[in-house]
Amino acid sequence: MIPVFDGHNDFLQRVVASGPQVWTQGDGTGHLDLPRARAGGLVGGFFAIWIPAPHGPNDAAAVALMENPPFAMPLPDQIPYAEALPHAFAQASALKALERTGTLDIVTTARGLRDTVAAGRIAAIMHMEGAEAIPDMDALHLWHAAGLRSLGPVWSRPTAYGHGVPFAFPSSPDTGDGLTPAGKTLVRECNALRIMLDLSHLNETGFNDLAALSDAPLVASHSCVHAISESSRNLTERQLRMIADSRGLVGLNFASSFLREDGRRLPLEGFDTMLRHLDHLLGILGEDGVALGSDFDGALMPRDLPDAAALPALLDAMAAHGYGETLIRKIASENWIGLLERTWGE
């Protein structure tokens, strides 16, 4: 089985709600757990710490709106640090609890990642999606000491560091102001600590600011192609070329609404549209710049890719499409590991 390393999941909220047994045993819900990870060949991924929004894209009213574009949802309000921190601590603690099961390691180096995979455990990267729980650079250093190695300055709302894109279709990602002065400081400090910076959810002006400041490869962990699906969350040709020029990477998001040409929040049928996105990404980023970023447990999955156990079906579709095994292995896991080596060092 070809191993898969995944660029994004929101599984930790389920662990907070149900305990670590939801990982080891599964409960029949969601997209991810250890039995389904093993069935799908998943060897690791980015486990996101994310602060729930009072109203979000999975609410019933938002789902109804997103099923029938055009739509333009307003950005949620910024979440204060005092409200964000307990959620972030609970999810970080949940990831530590998974590590204590002996089935998963929180990895902080590329060499450690490879060692964990070789030992047959899941390699988990502690990622933070939206920096509401980081009020200053001293706190960033504390999170780094706790294992944080990947950070998105924003989710789809404002933070002290910048502005996310709203959920909108059709829409450009050019939706507002760029990084704040604190955001620019955050970029420099993440570079110094070798924390990977994630561009997914950041608006275009913020993307430009981060790209101008960062000395690391540019990364969008779970994004799709704007030229195919005109969602505000997707990357334009210019953004893709900037990522390519930095020797960066894009992880293809499995969220149906970001893949579908019509932008509807309905399950995608078949793999043809996903393959169109992959072909487009490969044409700009090359064989070393494309990977997977599922958004498991955070988005509506395609009908034929309902959870982690179905990952081999996507790889089989790549093979049937004409991708050779070397390229499939790169997209499935090797490109993420190579990107982390370029970002973190050995």
Short mmCIF file of C-alpha atoms in Angstrom, two decimals:
data_model
loop_
_atom_site.label_atom_id
_atom_site.label_comp_id
_atom_site.label_asym_id
_atom_site.label_seq_id
_atom_site.Cartn_x
_atom_site.Cartn_y
_atom_site.Cartn_z
CA MET A 1 0.00 0.00 0.00
CA ILE A 2 1.34 3.46 -0.93
CA PRO A 3 1.75 5.56 2.25
CA VAL A 4 -0.18 8.83 2.57
CA PHE A 5 0.85 11.90 4.56
CA ASP A 6 -2.00 14.39 4.90
CA GLY A 7 -1.72 18.17 5.10
CA HIS A 8 -4.73 18.96 7.30
CA ASN A 9 -7.36 17.46 9.58
CA ASP A 10 -9.69 18.82 12.27
CA PHE A 11 -9.91 15.58 14.24
CA LEU A 12 -8.79 16.97 17.62
CA GLN A 13 -12.18 18.52 18.35
CA ARG A 14 -13.66 15.01 18.27
CA VAL A 15 -11.04 13.82 20.77
CA VAL A 16 -11.90 16.72 23.10
CA ALA A 17 -15.57 15.73 22.91
CA SER A 18 -15.20 11.95 23.16
CA GLY A 19 -11.76 11.07 24.55
CA PRO A 20 -8.78 9.24 23.01
CA GLN A 21 -10.81 6.06 22.46
CA VAL A 22 -12.42 7.79 19.46
CA TRP A 23 -8.95 7.56 17.91
CA THR A 24 -7.99 4.03 18.90
CA GLN A 25 -11.38 2.39 18.35
CA GLY A 26 -13.41 4.79 16.19
CA ASP A 27 -17.08 5.50 16.79
CA GLY A 28 -18.53 5.28 13.29
CA THR A 29 -18.66 9.04 12.80
CA GLY A 30 -16.45 11.61 11.13
CA HIS A 31 -13.67 10.92 8.66
CA LEU A 32 -10.66 9.84 10.71
CA ASP A 33 -9.59 7.38 13.40
CA LEU A 34 -6.75 4.87 13.78
CA PRO A 35 -8.52 1.86 12.20
CA ARG A 36 -9.50 3.90 9.12
CA ALA A 37 -6.07 5.55 8.94
CA ARG A 38 -4.42 2.14 8.83
CA ALA A 39 -6.93 0.83 6.29
CA GLY A 40 -6.16 3.81 4.04
CA GLY A 41 -2.37 3.74 4.36
CA LEU A 42 -2.26 7.04 6.28
CA VAL A 43 1.11 7.35 8.01
CA GLY A 44 0.82 10.90 9.34
CA GLY A 45 -0.48 14.39 8.97
CA PHE A 46 -1.07 17.86 10.36
CA PHE A 47 -3.47 17.78 13.33
CA ALA A 48 -5.06 21.22 13.60
CA ILE A 49 -5.78 23.16 16.76
CA TRP A 50 -8.75 25.33 15.71
CA ILE A 51 -10.96 27.63 17.78
CA PRO A 52 -14.65 26.99 17.01
CA ALA A 53 -16.60 29.91 15.60
CA PRO A 54 -19.98 30.83 17.14
CA HIS A 55 -21.35 30.54 13.61
CA GLY A 56 -19.47 28.63 10.91
CA PRO A 57 -19.71 27.07 7.45
CA ASN A 58 -21.09 23.78 8.81
CA ASP A 59 -24.12 25.39 10.48
CA ALA A 60 -27.46 24.49 8.90
CA ALA A 61 -28.14 28.03 7.66
CA ALA A 62 -24.68 28.34 6.13
CA VAL A 63 -24.95 24.92 4.48
CA ALA A 64 -28.27 25.89 2.88
CA LEU A 65 -26.71 29.11 1.58
CA MET A 66 -23.63 27.35 0.22
CA GLU A 67 -25.69 24.72 -1.58
CA ASN A 68 -26.99 27.40 -3.96
CA PRO A 69 -24.34 29.91 -5.12
CA PRO A 70 -23.75 32.74 -5.49
CA PHE A 71 -23.18 33.41 -1.79
CA ALA A 72 -20.98 35.69 0.29
CA MET A 73 -20.91 34.93 4.00
CA PRO A 74 -19.62 37.75 6.23
CA LEU A 75 -16.45 37.12 8.19
CA PRO A 76 -17.07 36.07 11.80
CA ASP A 77 -15.84 38.40 14.52
CA GLN A 78 -12.36 38.06 15.93
CA ILE A 79 -12.24 35.71 18.92
CA PRO A 80 -10.55 37.18 22.02
CA TYR A 81 -7.46 35.48 23.40
CA ALA A 82 -9.13 34.68 26.74
CA GLU A 83 -11.85 32.73 24.93
CA ALA A 84 -9.47 31.05 22.50
CA LEU A 85 -6.85 29.77 24.91
CA PRO A 86 -8.94 27.13 26.74
CA HIS A 87 -9.99 25.60 23.40
CA ALA A 88 -6.40 25.56 22.17
CA PHE A 89 -5.11 23.99 25.38
CA ALA A 90 -7.84 21.34 25.31
CA GLN A 91 -6.97 20.33 21.73
CA ALA A 92 -3.21 20.35 22.39
CA SER A 93 -3.86 18.18 25.44
CA ALA A 94 -5.98 15.86 23.30
CA LEU A 95 -3.08 15.40 20.88
CA LYS A 96 -0.79 14.61 23.82
CA ALA A 97 -3.36 12.05 25.00
CA LEU A 98 -3.22 10.38 21.58
CA GLU A 99 0.55 10.17 21.90
CA ARG A 100 0.16 8.35 25.22
CA THR A 101 -1.79 5.58 23.47
CA GLY A 102 1.50 4.49 21.86
CA THR A 103 0.03 4.62 18.36
CA LEU A 104 1.06 8.18 17.44
CA ASP A 105 4.07 10.45 17.93
CA ILE A 106 4.05 14.25 17.87
CA VAL A 107 6.97 14.88 15.54
CA THR A 108 9.07 18.05 15.53
CA THR A 109 11.85 17.15 13.06
CA ALA A 110 11.93 15.61 9.60
CA ARG A 111 14.18 12.83 10.90
CA GLY A 112 11.77 12.13 13.74
CA LEU A 113 8.92 12.00 11.25
CA ARG A 114 10.71 9.39 9.16
CA ASP A 115 11.62 7.36 12.27
CA THR A 116 8.01 7.33 13.48
CA VAL A 117 6.69 6.17 10.10
CA ALA A 118 9.37 3.46 9.95
CA ALA A 119 8.28 2.27 13.40
CA GLY A 120 4.67 1.90 12.27
CA ARG A 121 3.20 4.74 14.32
CA ILE A 122 1.28 7.76 13.04
CA ALA A 123 3.45 10.90 12.69
CA ALA A 124 1.43 13.88 13.92
CA ILE A 125 2.43 17.51 13.39
CA MET A 126 0.94 19.96 15.85
CA HIS A 127 -0.58 22.70 13.68
CA MET A 128 -2.55 25.77 14.72
CA GLU A 129 -5.19 27.06 12.29
CA GLY A 130 -5.64 30.68 13.30
CA ALA A 131 -3.37 32.25 15.91
CA GLU A 132 -6.01 33.52 18.35
CA ALA A 133 -4.35 31.58 21.20
CA ILE A 134 -0.98 33.28 20.64
CA PRO A 135 -1.09 36.82 22.04
CA ASP A 136 2.61 37.61 21.64
CA MET A 137 5.98 36.17 20.67
CA ASP A 138 6.70 34.85 24.17
CA ALA A 139 3.59 32.69 23.82
CA LEU A 140 4.75 31.57 20.36
CA HIS A 141 8.00 30.32 21.92
CA LEU A 142 6.01 28.48 24.60
CA TRP A 143 3.85 26.77 21.97
CA HIS A 144 6.99 25.90 20.02
CA ALA A 145 8.44 24.27 23.14
CA ALA A 146 5.19 22.27 23.44
CA GLY A 147 5.65 20.94 19.91
CA LEU A 148 4.02 23.46 17.57
CA ARG A 149 5.70 23.25 14.15
CA SER A 150 3.07 24.65 11.78
CA LEU A 151 0.93 27.78 12.03
CA GLY A 152 -1.70 29.50 9.94
CA PRO A 153 -1.96 33.13 11.11
CA VAL A 154 -5.70 33.14 10.36
CA TRP A 155 -8.71 30.98 9.77
CA SER A 156 -11.59 32.61 7.84
CA ARG A 157 -11.92 35.51 10.27
CA PRO A 158 -9.66 38.31 11.54
CA THR A 159 -6.94 37.85 14.14
CA ALA A 160 -4.43 40.25 15.64
CA TYR A 161 -2.12 39.16 12.81
CA GLY A 162 -4.20 39.43 9.63
CA HIS A 163 -7.45 38.73 7.85
CA GLY A 164 -8.91 35.50 6.53
CA VAL A 165 -10.98 35.11 3.38
CA PRO A 166 -14.76 34.83 3.81
CA PHE A 167 -16.64 31.86 2.43
CA ALA A 168 -17.83 33.24 -0.90
CA PHE A 169 -18.50 31.99 -4.43
CA PRO A 170 -17.74 33.27 -6.97
CA SER A 171 -15.13 35.50 -5.39
CA SER A 172 -11.52 36.56 -5.64
CA PRO A 173 -9.31 35.95 -2.59
CA ASP A 174 -8.51 39.68 -2.71
CA THR A 175 -10.95 40.54 0.07
CA GLY A 176 -9.31 42.93 2.53
CA ASP A 177 -6.30 44.24 4.35
CA GLY A 178 -2.97 42.45 4.69
CA LEU A 179 -0.88 41.45 7.67
CA THR A 180 -0.86 43.77 10.65
CA PRO A 181 2.48 44.93 12.13
CA ALA A 182 2.09 42.12 14.67
CA GLY A 183 1.51 39.70 11.80
CA LYS A 184 4.76 40.71 10.16
CA THR A 185 6.58 40.15 13.44
CA LEU A 186 4.91 36.74 13.70
CA VAL A 187 6.20 35.75 10.24
CA ARG A 188 9.78 36.70 11.12
CA GLU A 189 9.64 34.84 14.45
CA CYS A 190 8.17 31.71 12.84
CA ASN A 191 11.02 31.80 10.32
CA ALA A 192 13.53 32.06 13.16
CA LEU A 193 11.94 29.09 14.96
CA ARG A 194 11.43 27.16 11.71
CA ILE A 195 7.69 26.92 12.27
CA MET A 196 6.01 26.27 8.92
CA LEU A 197 3.67 29.08 7.88
CA ASP A 198 0.40 28.04 6.25
CA LEU A 199 -1.23 30.34 3.67
CA SER A 200 -4.56 28.51 3.49
CA HIS A 201 -7.40 30.83 4.63
CA LEU A 202 -5.21 33.97 4.33
CA ASN A 203 -6.54 36.66 1.99
CA GLU A 204 -4.53 37.73 -1.06
CA THR A 205 -3.03 40.89 0.44
CA GLY A 206 -1.91 38.93 3.49
CA PHE A 207 -0.52 36.24 1.19
CA ASN A 208 1.52 38.92 -0.60
CA ASP A 209 2.81 40.33 2.68
CA LEU A 210 3.83 36.93 4.02
CA ALA A 211 5.51 35.98 0.74
CA ALA A 212 7.53 39.20 0.75
CA LEU A 213 8.74 38.63 4.32
CA SER A 214 9.25 34.89 4.67
CA ASP A 215 12.53 33.16 3.89
CA ALA A 216 10.87 29.70 3.96
CA PRO A 217 9.07 27.85 1.17
CA LEU A 218 5.48 29.07 0.74
CA VAL A 219 2.86 26.49 1.70
CA ALA A 220 -0.92 26.23 1.38
CA SER A 221 -1.74 23.07 3.31
CA HIS A 222 -5.34 22.55 2.10
CA SER A 223 -6.32 24.62 -0.92
CA CYS A 224 -7.58 24.17 -4.49
CA VAL A 225 -7.34 25.93 -7.87
CA HIS A 226 -9.27 29.18 -8.38
CA ALA A 227 -9.16 28.81 -12.18
CA ILE A 228 -11.33 25.68 -11.82
CA SER A 229 -13.50 26.65 -8.84
CA GLU A 230 -13.87 30.38 -8.17
CA SER A 231 -14.05 30.15 -4.39
CA SER A 232 -12.42 32.87 -2.31
CA ARG A 233 -10.56 30.03 -0.55
CA ASN A 234 -8.80 28.87 -3.70
CA LEU A 235 -5.46 29.99 -5.14
CA THR A 236 -5.06 32.13 -8.23
CA GLU A 237 -2.54 31.48 -10.98
CA ARG A 238 -0.32 34.25 -9.65
CA GLN A 239 -0.38 32.79 -6.13
CA LEU A 240 0.44 29.33 -7.46
CA ARG A 241 3.41 30.71 -9.41
CA MET A 242 4.70 32.48 -6.29
CA ILE A 243 4.49 29.23 -4.33
CA ALA A 244 6.31 27.42 -7.15
CA ASP A 245 9.04 30.07 -7.26
CA SER A 246 9.72 29.52 -3.53
CA ARG A 247 9.99 25.73 -3.94
CA GLY A 248 6.85 25.50 -1.87
CA LEU A 249 3.85 23.19 -1.89
CA VAL A 250 0.05 23.04 -2.15
CA GLY A 251 -1.92 20.26 -0.48
CA LEU A 252 -5.11 19.53 -2.43
CA ASN A 253 -8.20 20.10 -0.28
CA PHE A 254 -10.84 17.36 -0.53
CA ALA A 255 -13.73 19.71 0.42
CA SER A 256 -16.38 19.25 -2.25
CA SER A 257 -17.37 22.92 -2.37
CA PHE A 258 -13.79 24.04 -3.13
CA LEU A 259 -13.37 21.39 -5.83
CA ARG A 260 -16.67 21.70 -7.68
CA GLU A 261 -16.76 24.07 -10.64
CA ASP A 262 -20.18 25.32 -9.55
CA GLY A 263 -19.03 25.93 -5.95
CA ARG A 264 -22.01 24.08 -4.47
CA ARG A 265 -21.68 22.46 -1.07
CA LEU A 266 -22.84 19.09 -2.32
CA PRO A 267 -20.84 15.84 -2.46
CA LEU A 268 -18.54 15.70 -5.46
CA GLU A 269 -19.17 12.68 -7.69
CA GLY A 270 -16.22 10.66 -8.99
CA PHE A 271 -12.57 11.68 -9.17
CA ASP A 272 -12.42 13.55 -12.49
CA THR A 273 -12.66 17.02 -10.92
CA MET A 274 -10.02 16.23 -8.29
CA LEU A 275 -7.73 15.04 -11.08
CA ARG A 276 -8.31 18.29 -12.99
CA HIS A 277 -7.14 20.23 -9.92
CA LEU A 278 -4.11 17.96 -9.55
CA ASP A 279 -3.22 18.30 -13.25
CA HIS A 280 -3.41 22.09 -12.96
CA LEU A 281 -1.29 22.18 -9.81
CA LEU A 282 1.31 19.90 -11.35
CA GLY A 283 1.47 22.12 -14.44
CA ILE A 284 2.53 25.10 -12.32
CA LEU A 285 4.20 23.64 -9.23
CA GLY A 286 5.84 20.59 -10.79
CA GLU A 287 6.03 17.05 -9.46
CA ASP A 288 7.69 18.10 -6.17
CA GLY A 289 5.19 20.84 -5.27
CA VAL A 290 1.85 19.02 -5.04
CA ALA A 291 0.53 16.97 -2.12
CA LEU A 292 -2.71 16.18 -0.27
CA GLY A 293 -4.52 18.25 2.38
CA SER A 294 -7.78 16.46 3.06
CA ASP A 295 -9.57 18.68 5.63
CA PHE A 296 -10.91 15.47 7.21
CA ASP A 297 -13.42 16.20 9.99
CA GLY A 298 -13.67 19.81 8.83
CA ALA A 299 -15.49 19.73 5.49
CA LEU A 300 -17.92 17.83 3.26
CA MET A 301 -16.00 15.04 1.52
CA PRO A 302 -16.54 13.70 -2.03
CA ARG A 303 -18.96 10.78 -2.27
CA ASP A 304 -16.20 8.36 -3.33
CA LEU A 305 -13.72 9.62 -0.72
CA PRO A 306 -15.84 9.65 2.45
CA ASP A 307 -13.06 9.03 4.98
CA ALA A 308 -9.42 8.04 5.46
CA ALA A 309 -10.08 4.38 4.63
CA ALA A 310 -10.95 5.41 1.06
CA LEU A 311 -7.58 7.04 0.31
CA PRO A 312 -6.44 4.10 -1.87
CA ALA A 313 -9.38 4.83 -4.21
CA LEU A 314 -7.92 8.29 -4.91
CA LEU A 315 -4.48 6.84 -5.57
CA ASP A 316 -6.03 4.23 -7.88
CA ALA A 317 -7.77 7.04 -9.77
CA MET A 318 -4.41 8.80 -10.18
CA ALA A 319 -2.94 5.62 -11.63
CA ALA A 320 -5.86 5.14 -14.00
CA HIS A 321 -5.43 8.77 -15.08
CA GLY A 322 -1.87 8.03 -16.15
CA TYR A 323 0.22 9.08 -13.15
CA GLY A 324 3.15 6.73 -12.61
CA GLU A 325 3.94 5.18 -9.25
CA THR A 326 6.86 7.55 -8.63
CA LEU A 327 4.60 10.59 -9.04
CA ILE A 328 1.81 9.05 -6.97
CA ARG A 329 4.23 8.36 -4.12
CA LYS A 330 5.45 11.96 -4.28
CA ILE A 331 1.93 13.40 -4.11
CA ALA A 332 0.82 10.90 -1.46
CA SER A 333 3.61 11.48 1.08
CA GLU A 334 7.11 12.18 -0.17
CA ASN A 335 6.51 15.81 -1.15
CA TRP A 336 5.26 16.73 2.32
CA ILE A 337 8.33 15.15 3.90
CA GLY A 338 10.61 16.96 1.44
CA LEU A 339 8.88 20.28 2.13
CA LEU A 340 9.32 19.84 5.88
CA GLU A 341 13.02 19.07 5.38
CA ARG A 342 13.35 22.35 3.43
CA THR A 343 11.46 24.24 6.13
CA TRP A 344 12.61 22.59 9.36
CA GLY A 345 16.00 21.26 8.29
CA GLU A 346 17.03 17.70 9.05
#
